[in-house]
Short mmCIF file of C-alpha atoms and ligand atoms in Angstrom, two decimals:
data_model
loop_
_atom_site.label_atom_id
_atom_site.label_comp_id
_atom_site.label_asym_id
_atom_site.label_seq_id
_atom_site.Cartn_x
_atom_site.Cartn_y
_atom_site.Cartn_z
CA UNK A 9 -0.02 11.08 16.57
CA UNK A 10 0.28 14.56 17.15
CA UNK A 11 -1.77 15.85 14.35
CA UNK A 12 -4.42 13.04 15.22
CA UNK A 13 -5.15 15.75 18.24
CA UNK A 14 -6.11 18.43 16.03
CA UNK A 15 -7.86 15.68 13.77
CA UNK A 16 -9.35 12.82 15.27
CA UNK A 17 -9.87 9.41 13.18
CA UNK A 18 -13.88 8.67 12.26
CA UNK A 19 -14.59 5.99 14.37
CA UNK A 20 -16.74 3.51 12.03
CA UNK A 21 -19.16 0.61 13.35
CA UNK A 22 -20.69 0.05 11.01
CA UNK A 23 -20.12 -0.72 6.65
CA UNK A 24 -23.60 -0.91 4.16
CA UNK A 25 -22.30 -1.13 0.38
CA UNK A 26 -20.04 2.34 -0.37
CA UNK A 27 -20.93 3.68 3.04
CA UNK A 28 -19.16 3.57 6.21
CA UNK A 29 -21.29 4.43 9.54
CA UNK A 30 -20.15 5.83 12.71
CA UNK A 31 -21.07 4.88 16.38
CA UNK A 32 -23.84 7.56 15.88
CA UNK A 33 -25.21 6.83 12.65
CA UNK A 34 -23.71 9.50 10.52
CA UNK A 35 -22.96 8.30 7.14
CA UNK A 36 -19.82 8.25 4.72
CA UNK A 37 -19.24 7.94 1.39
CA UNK A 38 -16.32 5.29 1.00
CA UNK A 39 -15.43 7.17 -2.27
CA UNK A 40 -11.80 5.81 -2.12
CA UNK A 41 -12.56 2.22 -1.34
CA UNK A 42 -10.61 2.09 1.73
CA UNK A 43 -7.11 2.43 0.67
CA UNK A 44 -8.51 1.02 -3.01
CA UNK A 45 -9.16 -2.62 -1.23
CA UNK A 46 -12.69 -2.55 -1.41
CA UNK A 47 -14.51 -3.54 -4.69
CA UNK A 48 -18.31 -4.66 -3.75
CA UNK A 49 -19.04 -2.59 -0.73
CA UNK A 50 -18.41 -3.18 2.56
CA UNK A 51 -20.38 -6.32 4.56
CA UNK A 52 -21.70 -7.92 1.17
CA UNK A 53 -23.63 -10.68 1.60
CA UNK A 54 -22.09 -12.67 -0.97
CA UNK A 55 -18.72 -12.46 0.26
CA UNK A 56 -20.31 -12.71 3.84
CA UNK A 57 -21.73 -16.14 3.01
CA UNK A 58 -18.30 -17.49 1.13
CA UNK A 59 -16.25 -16.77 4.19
CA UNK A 60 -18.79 -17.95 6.66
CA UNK A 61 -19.37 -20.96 4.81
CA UNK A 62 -15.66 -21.32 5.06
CA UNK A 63 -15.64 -20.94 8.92
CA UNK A 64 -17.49 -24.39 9.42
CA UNK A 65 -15.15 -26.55 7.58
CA UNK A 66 -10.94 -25.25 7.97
CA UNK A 67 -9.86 -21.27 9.03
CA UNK A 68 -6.34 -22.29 8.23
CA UNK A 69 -4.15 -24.74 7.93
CA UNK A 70 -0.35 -24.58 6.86
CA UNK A 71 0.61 -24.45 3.04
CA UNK A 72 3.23 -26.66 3.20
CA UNK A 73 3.05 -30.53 3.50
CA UNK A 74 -0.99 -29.98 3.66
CA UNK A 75 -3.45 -27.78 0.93
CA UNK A 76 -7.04 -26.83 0.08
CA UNK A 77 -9.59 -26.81 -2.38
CA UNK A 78 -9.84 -23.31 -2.00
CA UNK A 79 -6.15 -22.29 -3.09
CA UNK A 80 -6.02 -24.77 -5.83
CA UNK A 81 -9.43 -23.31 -6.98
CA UNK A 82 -8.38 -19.93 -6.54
CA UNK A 83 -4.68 -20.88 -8.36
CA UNK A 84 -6.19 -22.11 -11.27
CA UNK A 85 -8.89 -19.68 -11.65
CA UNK A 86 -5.72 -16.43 -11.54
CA UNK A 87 -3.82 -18.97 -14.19
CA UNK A 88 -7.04 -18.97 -16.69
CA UNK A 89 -7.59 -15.14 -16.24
CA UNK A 90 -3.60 -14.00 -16.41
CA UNK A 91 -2.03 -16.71 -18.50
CA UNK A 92 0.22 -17.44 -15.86
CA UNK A 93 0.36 -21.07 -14.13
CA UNK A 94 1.99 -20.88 -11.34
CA UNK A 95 1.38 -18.89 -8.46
CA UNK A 96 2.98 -17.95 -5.08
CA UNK A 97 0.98 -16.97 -2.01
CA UNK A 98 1.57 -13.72 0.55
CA UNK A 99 -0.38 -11.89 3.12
CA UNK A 100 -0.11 -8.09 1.53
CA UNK A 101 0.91 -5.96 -1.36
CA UNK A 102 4.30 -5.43 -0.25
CA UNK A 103 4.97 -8.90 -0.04
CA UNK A 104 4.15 -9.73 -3.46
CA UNK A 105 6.80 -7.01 -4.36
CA UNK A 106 9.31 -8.94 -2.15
CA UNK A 107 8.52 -12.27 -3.20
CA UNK A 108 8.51 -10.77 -7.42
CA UNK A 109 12.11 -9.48 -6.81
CA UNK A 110 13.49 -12.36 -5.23
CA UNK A 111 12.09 -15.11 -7.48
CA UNK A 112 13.25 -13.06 -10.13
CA UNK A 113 16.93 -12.86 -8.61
CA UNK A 114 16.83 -16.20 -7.78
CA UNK A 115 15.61 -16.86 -11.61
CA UNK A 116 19.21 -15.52 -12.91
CA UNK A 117 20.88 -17.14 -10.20
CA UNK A 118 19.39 -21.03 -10.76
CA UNK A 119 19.99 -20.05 -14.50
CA UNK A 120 23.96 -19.07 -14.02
CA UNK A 121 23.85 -15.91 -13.79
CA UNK A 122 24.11 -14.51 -10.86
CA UNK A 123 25.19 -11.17 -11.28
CA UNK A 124 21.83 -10.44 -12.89
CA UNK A 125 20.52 -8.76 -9.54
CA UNK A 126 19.84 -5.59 -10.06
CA UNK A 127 16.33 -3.84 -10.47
CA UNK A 128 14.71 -1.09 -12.32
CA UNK A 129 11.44 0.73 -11.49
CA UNK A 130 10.07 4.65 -12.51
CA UNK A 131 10.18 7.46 -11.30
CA UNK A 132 7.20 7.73 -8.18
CA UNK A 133 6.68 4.59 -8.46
CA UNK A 134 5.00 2.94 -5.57
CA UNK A 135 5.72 -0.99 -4.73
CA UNK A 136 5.02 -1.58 -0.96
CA UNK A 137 7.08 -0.34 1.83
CA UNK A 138 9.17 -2.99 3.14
CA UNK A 139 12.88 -2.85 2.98
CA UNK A 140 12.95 -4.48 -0.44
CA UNK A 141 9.92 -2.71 -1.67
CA UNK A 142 10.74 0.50 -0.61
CA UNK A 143 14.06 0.17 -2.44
CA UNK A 144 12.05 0.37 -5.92
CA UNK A 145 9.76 2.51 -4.63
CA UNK A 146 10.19 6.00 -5.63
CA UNK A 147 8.28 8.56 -3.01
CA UNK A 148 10.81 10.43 -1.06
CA UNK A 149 8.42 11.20 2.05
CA UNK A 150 8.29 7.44 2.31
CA UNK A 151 11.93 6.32 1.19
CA UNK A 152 14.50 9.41 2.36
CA UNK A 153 14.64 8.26 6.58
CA UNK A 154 15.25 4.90 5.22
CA UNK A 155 17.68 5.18 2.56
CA UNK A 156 20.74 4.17 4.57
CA UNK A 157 19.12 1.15 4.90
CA UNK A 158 17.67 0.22 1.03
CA UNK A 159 19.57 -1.78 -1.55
CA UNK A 160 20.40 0.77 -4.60
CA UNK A 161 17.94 0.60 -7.82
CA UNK A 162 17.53 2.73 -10.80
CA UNK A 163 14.71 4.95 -11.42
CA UNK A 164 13.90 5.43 -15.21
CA UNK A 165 11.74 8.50 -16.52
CA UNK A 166 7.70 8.08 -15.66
CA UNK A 167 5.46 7.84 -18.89
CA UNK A 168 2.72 9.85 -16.80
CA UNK A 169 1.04 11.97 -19.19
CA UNK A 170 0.99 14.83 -17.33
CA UNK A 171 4.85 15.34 -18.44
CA UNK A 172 4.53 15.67 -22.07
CA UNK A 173 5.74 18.36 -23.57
CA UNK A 174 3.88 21.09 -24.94
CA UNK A 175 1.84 20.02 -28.26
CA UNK A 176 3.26 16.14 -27.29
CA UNK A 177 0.84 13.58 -27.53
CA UNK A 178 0.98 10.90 -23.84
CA UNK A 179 1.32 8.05 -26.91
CA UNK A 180 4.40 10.11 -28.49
CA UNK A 181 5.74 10.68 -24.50
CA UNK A 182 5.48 7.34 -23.81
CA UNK A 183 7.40 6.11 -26.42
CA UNK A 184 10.14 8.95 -25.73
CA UNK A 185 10.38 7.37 -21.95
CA UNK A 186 10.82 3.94 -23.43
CA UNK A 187 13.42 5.32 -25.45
CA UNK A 188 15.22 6.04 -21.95
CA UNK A 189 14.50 2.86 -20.64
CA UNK A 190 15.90 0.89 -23.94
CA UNK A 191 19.48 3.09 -23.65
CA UNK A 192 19.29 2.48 -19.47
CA UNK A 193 18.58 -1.61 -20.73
CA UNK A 194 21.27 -1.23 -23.12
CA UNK A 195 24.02 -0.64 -20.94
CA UNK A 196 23.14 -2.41 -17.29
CA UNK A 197 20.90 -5.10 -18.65
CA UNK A 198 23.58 -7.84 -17.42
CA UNK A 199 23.61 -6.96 -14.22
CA UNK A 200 19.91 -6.36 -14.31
CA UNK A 201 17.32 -9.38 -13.16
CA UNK A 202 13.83 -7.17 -13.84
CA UNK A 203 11.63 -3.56 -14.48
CA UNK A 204 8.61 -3.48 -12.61
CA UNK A 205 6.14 -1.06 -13.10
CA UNK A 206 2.86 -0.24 -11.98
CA UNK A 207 0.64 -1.07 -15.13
CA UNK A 208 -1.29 2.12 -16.74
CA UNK A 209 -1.72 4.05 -13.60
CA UNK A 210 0.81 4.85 -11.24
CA UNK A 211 -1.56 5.34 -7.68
CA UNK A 212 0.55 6.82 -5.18
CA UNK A 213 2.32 9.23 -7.50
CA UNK A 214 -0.92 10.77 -7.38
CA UNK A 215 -3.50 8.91 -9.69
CA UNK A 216 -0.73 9.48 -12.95
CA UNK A 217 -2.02 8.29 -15.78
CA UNK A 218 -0.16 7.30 -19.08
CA UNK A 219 -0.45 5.69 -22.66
CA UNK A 220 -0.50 1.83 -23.09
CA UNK A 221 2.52 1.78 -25.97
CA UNK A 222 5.01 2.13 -22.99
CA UNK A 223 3.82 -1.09 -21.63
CA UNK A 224 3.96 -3.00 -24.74
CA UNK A 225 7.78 -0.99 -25.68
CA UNK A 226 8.55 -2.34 -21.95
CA UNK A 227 7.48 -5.86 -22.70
CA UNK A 228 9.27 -5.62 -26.27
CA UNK A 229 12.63 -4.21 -24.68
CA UNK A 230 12.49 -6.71 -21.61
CA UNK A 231 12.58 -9.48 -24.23
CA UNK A 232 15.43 -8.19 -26.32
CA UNK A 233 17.46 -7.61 -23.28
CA UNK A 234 16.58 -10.30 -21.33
CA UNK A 235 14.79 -8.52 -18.12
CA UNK A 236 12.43 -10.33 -16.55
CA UNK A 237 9.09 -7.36 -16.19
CA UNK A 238 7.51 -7.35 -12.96
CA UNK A 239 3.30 -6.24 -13.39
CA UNK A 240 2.21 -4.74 -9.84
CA UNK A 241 -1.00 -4.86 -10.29
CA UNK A 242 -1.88 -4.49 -6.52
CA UNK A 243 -3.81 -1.45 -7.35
CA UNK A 244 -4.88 -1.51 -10.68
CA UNK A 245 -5.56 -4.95 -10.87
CA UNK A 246 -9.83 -6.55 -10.42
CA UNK A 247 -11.30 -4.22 -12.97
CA UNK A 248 -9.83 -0.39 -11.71
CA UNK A 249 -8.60 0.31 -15.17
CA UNK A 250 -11.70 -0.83 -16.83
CA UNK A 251 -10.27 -4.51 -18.02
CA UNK A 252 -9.75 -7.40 -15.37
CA UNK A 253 -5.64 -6.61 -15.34
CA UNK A 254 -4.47 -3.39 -16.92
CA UNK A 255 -1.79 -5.41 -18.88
CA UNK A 256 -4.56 -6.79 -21.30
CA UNK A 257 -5.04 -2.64 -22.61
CA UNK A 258 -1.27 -3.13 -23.95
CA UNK A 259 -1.82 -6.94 -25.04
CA UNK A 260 1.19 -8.37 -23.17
CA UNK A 261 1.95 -10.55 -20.27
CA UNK A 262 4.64 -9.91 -18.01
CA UNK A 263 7.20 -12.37 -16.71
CA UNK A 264 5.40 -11.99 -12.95
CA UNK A 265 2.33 -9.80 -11.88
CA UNK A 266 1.90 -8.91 -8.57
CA UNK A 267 -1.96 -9.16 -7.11
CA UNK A 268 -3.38 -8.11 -4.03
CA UNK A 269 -5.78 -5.25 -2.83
CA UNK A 270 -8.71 -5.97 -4.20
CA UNK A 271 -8.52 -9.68 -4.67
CA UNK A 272 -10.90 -10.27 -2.00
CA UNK A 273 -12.78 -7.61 -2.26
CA UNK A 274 -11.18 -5.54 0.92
CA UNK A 275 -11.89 -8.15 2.98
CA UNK A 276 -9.01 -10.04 4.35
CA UNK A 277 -4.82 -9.58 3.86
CA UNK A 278 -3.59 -11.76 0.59
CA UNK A 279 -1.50 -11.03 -2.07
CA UNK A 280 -0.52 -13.71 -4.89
CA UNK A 281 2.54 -13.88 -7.49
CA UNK A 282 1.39 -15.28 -10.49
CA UNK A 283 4.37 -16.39 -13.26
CA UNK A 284 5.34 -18.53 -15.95
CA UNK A 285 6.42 -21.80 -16.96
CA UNK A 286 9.88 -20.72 -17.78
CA UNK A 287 10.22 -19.32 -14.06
CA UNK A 288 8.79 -22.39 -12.65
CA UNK A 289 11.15 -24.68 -14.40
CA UNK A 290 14.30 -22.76 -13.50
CA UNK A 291 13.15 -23.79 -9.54
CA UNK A 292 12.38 -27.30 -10.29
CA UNK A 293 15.06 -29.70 -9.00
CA UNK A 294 16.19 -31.97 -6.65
CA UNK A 295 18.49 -29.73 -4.52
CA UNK A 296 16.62 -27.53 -2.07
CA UNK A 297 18.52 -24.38 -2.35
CA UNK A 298 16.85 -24.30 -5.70
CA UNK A 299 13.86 -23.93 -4.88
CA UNK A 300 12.20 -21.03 -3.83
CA UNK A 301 12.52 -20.60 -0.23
CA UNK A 302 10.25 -18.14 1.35
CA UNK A 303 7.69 -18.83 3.61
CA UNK A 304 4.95 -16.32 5.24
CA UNK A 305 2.91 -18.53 8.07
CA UNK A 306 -0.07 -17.69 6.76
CA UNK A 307 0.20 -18.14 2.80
CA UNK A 308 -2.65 -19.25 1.04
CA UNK A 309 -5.23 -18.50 4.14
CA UNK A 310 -8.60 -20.80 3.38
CA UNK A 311 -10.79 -17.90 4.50
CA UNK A 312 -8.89 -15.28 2.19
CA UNK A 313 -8.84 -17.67 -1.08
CA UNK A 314 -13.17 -18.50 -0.33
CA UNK A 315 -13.04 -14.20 -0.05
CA UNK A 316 -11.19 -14.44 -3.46
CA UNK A 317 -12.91 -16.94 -5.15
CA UNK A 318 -16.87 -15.27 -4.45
CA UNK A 319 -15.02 -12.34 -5.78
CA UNK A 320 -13.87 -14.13 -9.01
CA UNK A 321 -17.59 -14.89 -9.00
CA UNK A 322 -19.39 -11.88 -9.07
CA UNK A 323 -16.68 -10.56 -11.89
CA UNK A 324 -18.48 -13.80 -13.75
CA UNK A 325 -22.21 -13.86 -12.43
CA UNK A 326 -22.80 -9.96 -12.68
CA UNK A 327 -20.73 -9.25 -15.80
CA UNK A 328 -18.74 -6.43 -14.28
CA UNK A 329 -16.61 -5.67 -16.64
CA UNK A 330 -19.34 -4.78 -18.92
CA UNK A 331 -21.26 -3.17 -16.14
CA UNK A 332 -18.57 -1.14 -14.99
CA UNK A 333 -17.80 0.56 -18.75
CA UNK A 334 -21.74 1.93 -18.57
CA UNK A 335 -21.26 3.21 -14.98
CA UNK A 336 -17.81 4.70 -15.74
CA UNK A 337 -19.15 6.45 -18.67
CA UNK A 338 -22.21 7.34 -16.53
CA UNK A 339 -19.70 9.04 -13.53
CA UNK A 340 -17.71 10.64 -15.82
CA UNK A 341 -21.08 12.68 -17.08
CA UNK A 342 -21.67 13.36 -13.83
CA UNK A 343 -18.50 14.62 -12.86
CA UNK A 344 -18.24 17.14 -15.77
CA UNK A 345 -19.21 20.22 -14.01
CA UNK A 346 -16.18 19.19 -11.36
CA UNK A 347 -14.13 18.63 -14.64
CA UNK A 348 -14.67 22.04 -15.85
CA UNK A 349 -14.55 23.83 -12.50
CA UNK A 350 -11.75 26.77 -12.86
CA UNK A 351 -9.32 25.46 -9.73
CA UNK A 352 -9.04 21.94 -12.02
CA UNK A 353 -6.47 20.86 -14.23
CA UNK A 354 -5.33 17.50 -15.88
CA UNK A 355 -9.24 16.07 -14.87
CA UNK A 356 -8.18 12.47 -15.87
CA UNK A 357 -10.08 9.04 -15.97
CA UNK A 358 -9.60 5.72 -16.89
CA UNK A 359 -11.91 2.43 -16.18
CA UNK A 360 -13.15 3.02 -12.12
CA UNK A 361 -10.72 6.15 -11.31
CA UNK A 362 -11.04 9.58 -11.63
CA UNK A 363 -8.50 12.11 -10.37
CA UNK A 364 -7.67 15.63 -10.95
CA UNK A 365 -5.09 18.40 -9.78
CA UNK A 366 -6.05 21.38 -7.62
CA UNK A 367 -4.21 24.28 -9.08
CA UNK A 368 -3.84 26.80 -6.69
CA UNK A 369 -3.38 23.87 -3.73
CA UNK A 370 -1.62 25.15 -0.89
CA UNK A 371 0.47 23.32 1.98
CA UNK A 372 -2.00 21.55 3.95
CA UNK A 373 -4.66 20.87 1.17
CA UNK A 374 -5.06 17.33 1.40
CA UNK A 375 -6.20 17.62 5.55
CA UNK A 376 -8.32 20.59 4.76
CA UNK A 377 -10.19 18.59 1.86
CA UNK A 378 -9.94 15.26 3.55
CA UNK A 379 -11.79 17.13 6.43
CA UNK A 380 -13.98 19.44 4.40
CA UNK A 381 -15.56 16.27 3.01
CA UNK A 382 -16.32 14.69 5.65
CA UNK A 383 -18.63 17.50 6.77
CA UNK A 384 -20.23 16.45 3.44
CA UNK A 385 -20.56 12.73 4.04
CA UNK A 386 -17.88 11.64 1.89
CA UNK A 387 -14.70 9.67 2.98
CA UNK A 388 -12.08 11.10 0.56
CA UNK A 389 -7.82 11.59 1.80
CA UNK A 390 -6.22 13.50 -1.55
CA UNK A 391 -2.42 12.79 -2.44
CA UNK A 392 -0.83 16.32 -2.59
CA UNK A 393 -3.07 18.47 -4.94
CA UNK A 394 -4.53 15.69 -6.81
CA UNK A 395 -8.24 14.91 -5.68
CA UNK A 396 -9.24 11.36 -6.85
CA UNK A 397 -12.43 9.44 -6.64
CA UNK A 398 -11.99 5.08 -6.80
CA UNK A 399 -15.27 4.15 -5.36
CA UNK A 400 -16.45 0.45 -5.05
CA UNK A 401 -18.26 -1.22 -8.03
CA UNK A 402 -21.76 -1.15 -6.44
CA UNK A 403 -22.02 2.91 -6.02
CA UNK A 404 -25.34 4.16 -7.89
CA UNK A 405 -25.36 6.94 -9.78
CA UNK A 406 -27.14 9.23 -6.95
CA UNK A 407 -24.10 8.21 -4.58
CA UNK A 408 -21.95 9.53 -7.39
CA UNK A 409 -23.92 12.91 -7.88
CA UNK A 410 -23.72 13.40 -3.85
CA UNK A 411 -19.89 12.46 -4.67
CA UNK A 412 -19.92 15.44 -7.48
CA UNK A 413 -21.91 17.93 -4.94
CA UNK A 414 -19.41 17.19 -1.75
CA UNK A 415 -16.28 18.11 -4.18
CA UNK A 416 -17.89 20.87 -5.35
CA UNK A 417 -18.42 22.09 -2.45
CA UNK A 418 -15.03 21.78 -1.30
CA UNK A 419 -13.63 23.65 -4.37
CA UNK A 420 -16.15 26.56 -3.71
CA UNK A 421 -14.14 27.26 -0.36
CA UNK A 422 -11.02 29.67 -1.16
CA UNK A 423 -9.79 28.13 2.38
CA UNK A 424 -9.56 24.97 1.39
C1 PLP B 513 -0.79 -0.63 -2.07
C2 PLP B 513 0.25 -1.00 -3.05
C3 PLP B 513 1.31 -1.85 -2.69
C4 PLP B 513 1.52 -2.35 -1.28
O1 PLP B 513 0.46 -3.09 -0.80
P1 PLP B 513 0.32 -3.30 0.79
O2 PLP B 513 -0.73 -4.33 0.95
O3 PLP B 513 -0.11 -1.95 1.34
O4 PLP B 513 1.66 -3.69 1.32
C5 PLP B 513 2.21 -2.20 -3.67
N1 PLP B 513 2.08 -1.75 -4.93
C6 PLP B 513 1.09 -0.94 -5.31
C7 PLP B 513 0.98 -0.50 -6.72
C8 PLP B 513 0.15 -0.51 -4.37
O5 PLP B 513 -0.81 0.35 -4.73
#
């Protein structure tokens, strides 16, 4: 609150595709899709008309003893698209973590084996911040004031590219991190229930990108060893990496993936837990205690799963995928000259994300850019050094050269 003083929040009234609009009319670039929710722009008119259509018939109504067309609609839409038919319901990211973690748990335990409890995540990983979250997430400035408080997990080495060796290929790193994963597996997986892992791109480390083998080693190792593998694909998930679900650029499905964010296009708070027949079965049975008891009073919200589902639509009806790998392609043109700028390194990019590291960043760089930009008209908060651009799917190609100029602009100042 303190530094709010010296930096007030941008008070916004208004949202018009990528921009955001202030009391007065000045304009910002949403170039990070507020907190990486937002997919189509902000107040668009087919998500507009889903949820308002939604208003005249239910808002909400409890998810247990009563349901709706629009969560079985939405359920079996996410089982078609992940190959996993069953799905769980929360209200945010973080849930989906906690609900992941304790069906797997519970998994072990239904299947007599109890002591399988135990989790595994990387290094700066990022799964949510609630108790159980934040005990496999792996960001000290978020995790150290709380640590008397988390359960103990294991952090195995990250595949992020950035870490290979000199001369090291990320394909010939990754496979030397699942190496340390398979001899971590070999030892503790009895007492282990699952690995998740942030699929292809690690977001909160800072944007860290890395090669696609580790996934499929994970998926290969979790088998052998008999660890369930948790996908969080809160933030990569809805076409960010370029495919619908990162996990299709390694060919595997996980044992649970974890979906929120962008699911209804930044709208409204839900998260789903999608999984497989083998998890559902180990639940099904006449004794309650089986079952998986965990209930959030607003699982499964009607006006969330219509937000959702016109979401699931325009993926369909405008062909994003396929739009998306022209505009990518297009952005990463016009970032080039940001690319090659002499205070860059490790420019990176993959499907709607482009990051890079400042080199000679100095203690206080992401405030002075964050507020540098602004003056430009562009909404941007960096994570340490690295400078990353996520905007929604509808930005044009001039919003993404005024996206180029602003961080130009911001490099050219020695200050910053
Ligand atoms: C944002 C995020 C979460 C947490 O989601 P919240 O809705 O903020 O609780 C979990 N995992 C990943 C990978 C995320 O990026």
């Amino acid at each position: 609150m303190k530094q709010l003083e010296a930096a007030p929040p941008m008070a916004i009234a208004r949202g018009e595709g990528a921009w955001l609009i202030d009391p007065d009319g000045r304009r910002y670039l949403d170039a990070i899709s507020s907190w990486w929710v937002n997919l189509f722009g902000h107040c668009n008119p087919r998500i507009n008309a889903a949820i308002t259509d939604q208003l005249g018939r239910i808002e909400h109504v409890m998810l247990a003893g009563a349901t709706h067309a629009p969560v079985v609609e939405l359920s079996e839409r996410l089982a078609k698209l992940t190959g996993l038919g069953h799905a769980f319901y929360g209200s945010d990211g973080a849930s989906a973590t906690e609900i992941a973690l304790k069906m797997s748990a519970h998994y072990w335990r239904n299947s007599g084996r109890p002591e399988k409890n135990g989790f595994i995540s990387l290094k700066n990983g990022y799964h949510g911040e609630t108790v159980g979250a934040l005990s496999v997430t792996d960001i000290p400035l978020f995790k150290s004031t709380y640590a008397p408080l988390l359960r103990h997990t294991v952090q195995v080495p990250t595949p992020d590219a950035r870490l290979a060796g000199q001369g090291e290929s990320a394909e010939a790193y990754a496979l030397r991190c699942a190496d340390a994963l398979e001899a971590h597996l070999a030892e503790h997986a009895a007492a282990t229930a699952a690995f998740i892992v942030e699929p292809l791109v690690q977001g909160a480390a800072g944007m860290a990108m890395y090669h696609p083998t580790y996934l499929s080693r994970a998926r290969e190792l979790c088998d052998r060893y008999q660890v369930h593998l948790i996908a969080d694909e809160i933030a990569v998930g809805f076409g960010r990496t370029g495919t619908l679900f990162a996990c299709e650029q390694a060919a595997i499905r996980p044992d649970f993936i974890c979906l929120s964010k962008g699911i209804t296009g930044g709208y409204l708070p839900l998260s789903a837990v999608l999984t497989t027949d083998d998890v559902y079965a180990a639940f099904y049975g006449d004794a309650t205690a089986r079952g998986f008891l965990h209930s959030h009073s607003y699982t499964g919200n009607p006006l969330a799963c219509r937000a959702a589902l016109a979401v699931l639509d325009i993926f369909e009806h405008d062909r994003v995928i396929v739009a998306n790998r022209a505009r990518a392609r297009e952005f990463t043109g016009i970032l080039a000259e940001v690319a090659a700028h002499p205070r860059v390194r490790h420019f990176r990019h993959l499907g709607m994300i482009w990051a890079f590291d400042v080199a000679d960043a100095t203690p206080g760089f992401s405030a002075r850019f964050h507020q540098a930009a602004l003056t430009q008209g562009v909404f941007m908060r960096p994570i340490g050094n690295t400078v990353y651009a996520m905007p929604p799917y509808v930005t044009s190609a001039d919003e993404m050269r005024g996206l180029a100029g602003a961080i130009q602009a911001c490099l050219a100042d020695p200050a910053i």
